[in-house]
Each structure stands twice: as C-alpha cells, then as structure tokens.
Short mmCIF file of C-alpha atoms in Angstrom, two decimals:
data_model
loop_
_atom_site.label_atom_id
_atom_site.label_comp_id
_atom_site.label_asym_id
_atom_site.label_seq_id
_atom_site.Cartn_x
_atom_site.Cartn_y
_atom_site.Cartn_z
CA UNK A 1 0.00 0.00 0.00
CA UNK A 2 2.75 2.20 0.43
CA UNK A 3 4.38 1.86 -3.16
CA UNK A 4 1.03 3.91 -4.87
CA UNK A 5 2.35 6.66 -1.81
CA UNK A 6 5.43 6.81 -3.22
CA UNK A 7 4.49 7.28 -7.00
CA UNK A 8 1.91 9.76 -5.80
CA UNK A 9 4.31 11.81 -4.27
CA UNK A 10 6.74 11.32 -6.78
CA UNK A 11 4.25 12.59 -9.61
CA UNK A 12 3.64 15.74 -7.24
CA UNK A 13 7.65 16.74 -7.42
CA UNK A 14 8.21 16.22 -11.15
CA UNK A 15 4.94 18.24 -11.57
CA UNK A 16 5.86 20.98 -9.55
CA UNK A 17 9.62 20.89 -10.99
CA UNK A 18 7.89 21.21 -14.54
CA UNK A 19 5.58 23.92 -13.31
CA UNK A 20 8.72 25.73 -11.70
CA UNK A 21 10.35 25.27 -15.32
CA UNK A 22 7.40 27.00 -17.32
CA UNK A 23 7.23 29.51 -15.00
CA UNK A 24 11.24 30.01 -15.32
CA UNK A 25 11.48 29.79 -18.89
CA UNK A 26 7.81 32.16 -19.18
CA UNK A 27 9.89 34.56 -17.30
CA UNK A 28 13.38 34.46 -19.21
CA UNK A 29 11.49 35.60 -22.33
CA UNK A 30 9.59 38.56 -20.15
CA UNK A 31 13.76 39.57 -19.23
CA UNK A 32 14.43 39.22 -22.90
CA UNK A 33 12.85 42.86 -23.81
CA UNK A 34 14.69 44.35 -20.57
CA UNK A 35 18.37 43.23 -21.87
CA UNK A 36 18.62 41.28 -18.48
CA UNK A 37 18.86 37.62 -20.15
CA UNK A 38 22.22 36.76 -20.91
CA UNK A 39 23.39 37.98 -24.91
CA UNK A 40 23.56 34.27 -26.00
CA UNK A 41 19.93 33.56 -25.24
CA UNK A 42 19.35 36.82 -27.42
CA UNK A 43 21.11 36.27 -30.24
CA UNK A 44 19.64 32.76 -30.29
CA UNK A 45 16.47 34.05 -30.32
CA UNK A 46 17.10 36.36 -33.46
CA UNK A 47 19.22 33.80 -35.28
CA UNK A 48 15.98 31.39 -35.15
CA UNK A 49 14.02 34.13 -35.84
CA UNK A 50 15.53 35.47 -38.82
CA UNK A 51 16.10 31.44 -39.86
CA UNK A 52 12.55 31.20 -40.11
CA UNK A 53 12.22 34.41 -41.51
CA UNK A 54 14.32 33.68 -44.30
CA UNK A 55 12.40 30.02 -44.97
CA UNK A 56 8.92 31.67 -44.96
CA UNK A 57 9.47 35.25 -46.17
CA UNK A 58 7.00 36.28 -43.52
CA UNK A 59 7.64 38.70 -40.38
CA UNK A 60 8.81 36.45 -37.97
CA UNK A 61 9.40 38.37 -34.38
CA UNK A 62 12.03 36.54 -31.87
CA UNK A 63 9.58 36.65 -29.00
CA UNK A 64 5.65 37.64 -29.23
CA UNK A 65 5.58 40.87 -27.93
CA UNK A 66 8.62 41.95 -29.69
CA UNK A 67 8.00 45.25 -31.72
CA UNK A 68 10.93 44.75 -33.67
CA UNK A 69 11.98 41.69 -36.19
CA UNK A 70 14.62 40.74 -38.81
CA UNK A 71 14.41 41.81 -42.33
CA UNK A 72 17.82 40.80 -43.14
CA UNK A 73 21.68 39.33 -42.18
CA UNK A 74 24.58 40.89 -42.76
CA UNK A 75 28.19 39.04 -41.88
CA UNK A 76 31.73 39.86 -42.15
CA UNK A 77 33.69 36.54 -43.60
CA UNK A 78 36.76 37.79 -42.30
CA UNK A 79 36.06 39.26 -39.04
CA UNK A 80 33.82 35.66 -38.72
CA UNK A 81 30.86 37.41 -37.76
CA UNK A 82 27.34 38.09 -38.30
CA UNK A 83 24.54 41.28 -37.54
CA UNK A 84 20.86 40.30 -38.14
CA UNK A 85 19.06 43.90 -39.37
CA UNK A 86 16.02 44.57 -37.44
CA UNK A 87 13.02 46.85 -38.74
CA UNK A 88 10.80 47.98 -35.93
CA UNK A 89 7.20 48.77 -35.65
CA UNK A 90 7.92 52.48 -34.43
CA UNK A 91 11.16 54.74 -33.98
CA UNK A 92 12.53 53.49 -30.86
CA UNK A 93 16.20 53.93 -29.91
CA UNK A 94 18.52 51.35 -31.72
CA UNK A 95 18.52 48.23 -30.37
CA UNK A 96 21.64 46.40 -28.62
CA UNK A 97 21.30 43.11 -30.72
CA UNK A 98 21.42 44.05 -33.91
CA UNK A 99 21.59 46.49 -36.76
CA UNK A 100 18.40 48.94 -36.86
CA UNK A 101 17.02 49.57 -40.53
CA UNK A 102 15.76 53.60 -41.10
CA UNK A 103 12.73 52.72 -43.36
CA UNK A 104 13.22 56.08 -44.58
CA UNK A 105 16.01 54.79 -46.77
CA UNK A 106 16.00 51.83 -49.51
CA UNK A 107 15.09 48.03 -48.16
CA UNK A 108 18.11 46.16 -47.91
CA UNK A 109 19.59 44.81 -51.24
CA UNK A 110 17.73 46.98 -53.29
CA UNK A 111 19.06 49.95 -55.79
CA UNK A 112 19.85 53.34 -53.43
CA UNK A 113 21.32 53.66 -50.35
CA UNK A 114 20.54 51.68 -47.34
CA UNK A 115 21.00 53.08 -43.72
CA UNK A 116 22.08 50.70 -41.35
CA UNK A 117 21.91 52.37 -37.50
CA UNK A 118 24.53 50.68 -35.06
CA UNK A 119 24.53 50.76 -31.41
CA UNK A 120 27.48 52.31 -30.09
CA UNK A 121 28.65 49.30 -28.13
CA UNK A 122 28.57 47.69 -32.15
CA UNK A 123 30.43 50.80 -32.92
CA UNK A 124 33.60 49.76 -30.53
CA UNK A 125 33.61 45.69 -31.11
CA UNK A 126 32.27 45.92 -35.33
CA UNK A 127 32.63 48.81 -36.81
CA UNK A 128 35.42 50.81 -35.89
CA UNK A 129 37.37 47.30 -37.23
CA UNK A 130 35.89 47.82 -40.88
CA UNK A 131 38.50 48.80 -43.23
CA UNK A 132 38.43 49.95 -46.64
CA UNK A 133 38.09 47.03 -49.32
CA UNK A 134 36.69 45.16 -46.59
CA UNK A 135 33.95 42.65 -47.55
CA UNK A 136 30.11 42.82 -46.32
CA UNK A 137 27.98 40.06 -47.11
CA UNK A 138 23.98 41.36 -47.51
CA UNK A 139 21.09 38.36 -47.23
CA UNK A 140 17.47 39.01 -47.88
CA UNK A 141 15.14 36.95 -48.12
CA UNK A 142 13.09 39.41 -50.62
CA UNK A 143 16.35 40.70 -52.37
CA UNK A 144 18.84 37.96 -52.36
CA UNK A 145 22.33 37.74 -51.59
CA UNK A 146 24.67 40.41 -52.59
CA UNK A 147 28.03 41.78 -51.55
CA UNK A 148 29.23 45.11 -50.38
CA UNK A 149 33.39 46.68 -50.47
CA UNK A 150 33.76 49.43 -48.06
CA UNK A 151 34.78 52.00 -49.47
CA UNK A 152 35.24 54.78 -46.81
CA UNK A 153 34.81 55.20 -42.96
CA UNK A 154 34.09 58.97 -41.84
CA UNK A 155 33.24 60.87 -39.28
CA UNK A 156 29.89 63.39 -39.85
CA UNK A 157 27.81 66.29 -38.04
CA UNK A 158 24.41 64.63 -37.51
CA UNK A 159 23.17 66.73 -39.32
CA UNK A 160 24.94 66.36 -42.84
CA UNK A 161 22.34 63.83 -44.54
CA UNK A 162 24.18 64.40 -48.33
CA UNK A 163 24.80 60.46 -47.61
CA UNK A 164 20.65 59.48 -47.27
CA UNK A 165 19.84 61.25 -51.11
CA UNK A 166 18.89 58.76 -53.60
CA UNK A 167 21.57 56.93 -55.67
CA UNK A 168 21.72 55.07 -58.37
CA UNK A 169 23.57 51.64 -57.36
CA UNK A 170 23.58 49.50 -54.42
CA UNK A 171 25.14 51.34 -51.08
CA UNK A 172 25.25 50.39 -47.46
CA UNK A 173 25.83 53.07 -45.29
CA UNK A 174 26.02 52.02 -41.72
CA UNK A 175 25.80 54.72 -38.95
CA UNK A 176 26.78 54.60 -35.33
CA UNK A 177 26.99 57.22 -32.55
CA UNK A 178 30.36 58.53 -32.01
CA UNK A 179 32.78 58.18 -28.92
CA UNK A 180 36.58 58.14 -28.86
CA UNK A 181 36.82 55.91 -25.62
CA UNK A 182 34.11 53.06 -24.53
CA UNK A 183 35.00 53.89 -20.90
CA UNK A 184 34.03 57.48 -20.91
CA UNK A 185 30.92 59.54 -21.59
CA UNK A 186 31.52 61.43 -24.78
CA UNK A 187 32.11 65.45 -24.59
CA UNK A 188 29.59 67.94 -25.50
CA UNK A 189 30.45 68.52 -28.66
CA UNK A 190 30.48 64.56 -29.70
CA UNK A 191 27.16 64.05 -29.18
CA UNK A 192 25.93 65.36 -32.46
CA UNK A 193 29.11 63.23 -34.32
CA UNK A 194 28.45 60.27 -36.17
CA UNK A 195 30.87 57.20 -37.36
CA UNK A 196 29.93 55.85 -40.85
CA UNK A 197 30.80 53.33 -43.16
CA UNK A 198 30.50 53.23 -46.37
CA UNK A 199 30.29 50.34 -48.78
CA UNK A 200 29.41 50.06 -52.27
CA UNK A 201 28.44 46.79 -54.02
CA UNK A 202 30.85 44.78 -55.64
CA UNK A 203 29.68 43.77 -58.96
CA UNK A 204 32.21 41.38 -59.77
CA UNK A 205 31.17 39.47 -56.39
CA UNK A 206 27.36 39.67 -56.27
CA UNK A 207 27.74 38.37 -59.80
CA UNK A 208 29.60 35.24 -58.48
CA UNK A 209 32.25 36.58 -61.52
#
C-alpha cells in the first residue's frame, strides 16, 4: 500500500519541478525585452528568428511581444561574424542586438542607399574594425544575396544627410553614434558626431564573376 504513496508523491515533485520550469522559462522571455537575459539567449532568439524568416518570407518576431523583427543578415567573412538587421514597428532607440534599418532609406539589397543604424557598443567591437576594401555580405530573403566593399569610414555632423539622397547603385551606409573611448561619456560637442561606413556593391562578387 505504500508503493502507490510513493508514486503519488513522486508525480507531485516532477509536476511541480515542470511547473517551476514554465514559469522560469515564461519569465526568461519577459527579461528578454529588458536586456537582463544573458546575450547568447538573445542572439539565439534572433538567429531562429531570422532562420525562419528567411524560410517563410514572412515577419517572424524573436519573442511575441517583440515590436521589432529581422528583415535581413549581414556578416563579415573575415572578421567571422554576423549582424541580423532589425526593422521595428515604431522609432525606438537602436537596439543592442542588432543592426536597426531607417525605413526612410532603400530596403536592404535593393538599388539606393541603405542606412544601417549601429549601437554604439557595435560601434567599438564591429565597426570601428571595418577597413576599406573590406567585404560585407547582404542576405534578404526578398532581395537575395549580394556583396558590399567598403569603401570609406568617416566621421559626420548629424546633421549632414548628403549620404541618405537617392543613388543610383547599391550602397550600405552604416551609422553609429560617435565616442573616442568606450569607458568614458563622450564630450559635448560629440554628441551630435556620427561614425559611418561606407560600402558600395561589388559587382564582380554579387555576380559570383
């Protein structure tokens, strides 16, 4: 009689350590929109999300309530890495995991120029390594696949927007805020400077030539 106790009871503690694991894991994604989740579990999130993004060619968000969601992948083969490019349902500030589309510029991959906002912590570990004749790599899944030289880095009021007019070829222009150490806060007069990079397609490469 005591055996049917002891699966009873059993039952009752791998229920409750289930329960205690929803509840966990239900509030892990609520810390996912705060930044308080650990980066890996973000990026993880995005990667699948712009995985099945790229399969369906629908809007796939990384977590429901997310007002943001990829449009697009960008990587660096020789820096080994990879940005997903987020477009967001409103302007919002530009988010930590990822590269921030302004929809007032072309979609990525198509003819024009497309602006790429980076947060500045992307600023110190991504761009500020991009050098001229470096090679970006573009995904989308409406566009394709096409590939980007940089051609220039620079340093720009915030006001000087002679790099957002309409052009005639593909152009990724990505655009970060800019500070001259990570440690510090920037001076007065930095905050209205701006790092940008500059690439230009590559024919030759987008061509597979």
């Amino acid at each position: 009689m005591r055996t049917p106790k002891k699966s009873t009871s059993r039952v009752k503690i791998i229920g409750g350590s289930l329960i205690l694991g929803l509840f966990l894991g239900i509030g892990s994604w609520q810390l996912v929109e705060n930044t308080e989740i650990s980066d890996w579990m973000t990026q993880n999130l995005m990667h699948t999300a712009w995985l099945r993004t790229q399969a369906s060619g629908e809007k796939i968000k990384p977590w429901p309530w997310a007002e943001l969601w990829p449009i697009a992948r960008l990587t660096v083969p020789h820096l080994n890495t990879e940005h997903i490019v987020l477009e967001q349902e409103r302007k919002q500030v530009v988010p930590a995991m990822g590269l921030s589309y302004l929809k007032s510029s072309v979609l990525p991959g198509e003819v024009g120029n497309t602006v790429l906002g980076a947060h500045p912590s992307l600023y110190f570990s991504f761009l500020s390594a991009l050098k001229p004749n470096d090679i970006l790599v573009l995904e989308s899944p409406r566009t394709g696949k096409w590939h980007y030289r940089v051609h220039d880095t620079k340093v720009v009021n915030k006001s000087d927007t002679g790099l957002l007019e309409p052009g005639l070829k593909r152009r990724l222009i990505l655009v970060s805020c800019y500070r001259c150490n990570e440690q510090e806060k920037p001076e007065p007069q930095q905050n209205s400077l701006r790092y940008v990079v500059i690439a230009e397609e590559d024919d030759r490469l987008s061509n597979g030539l």
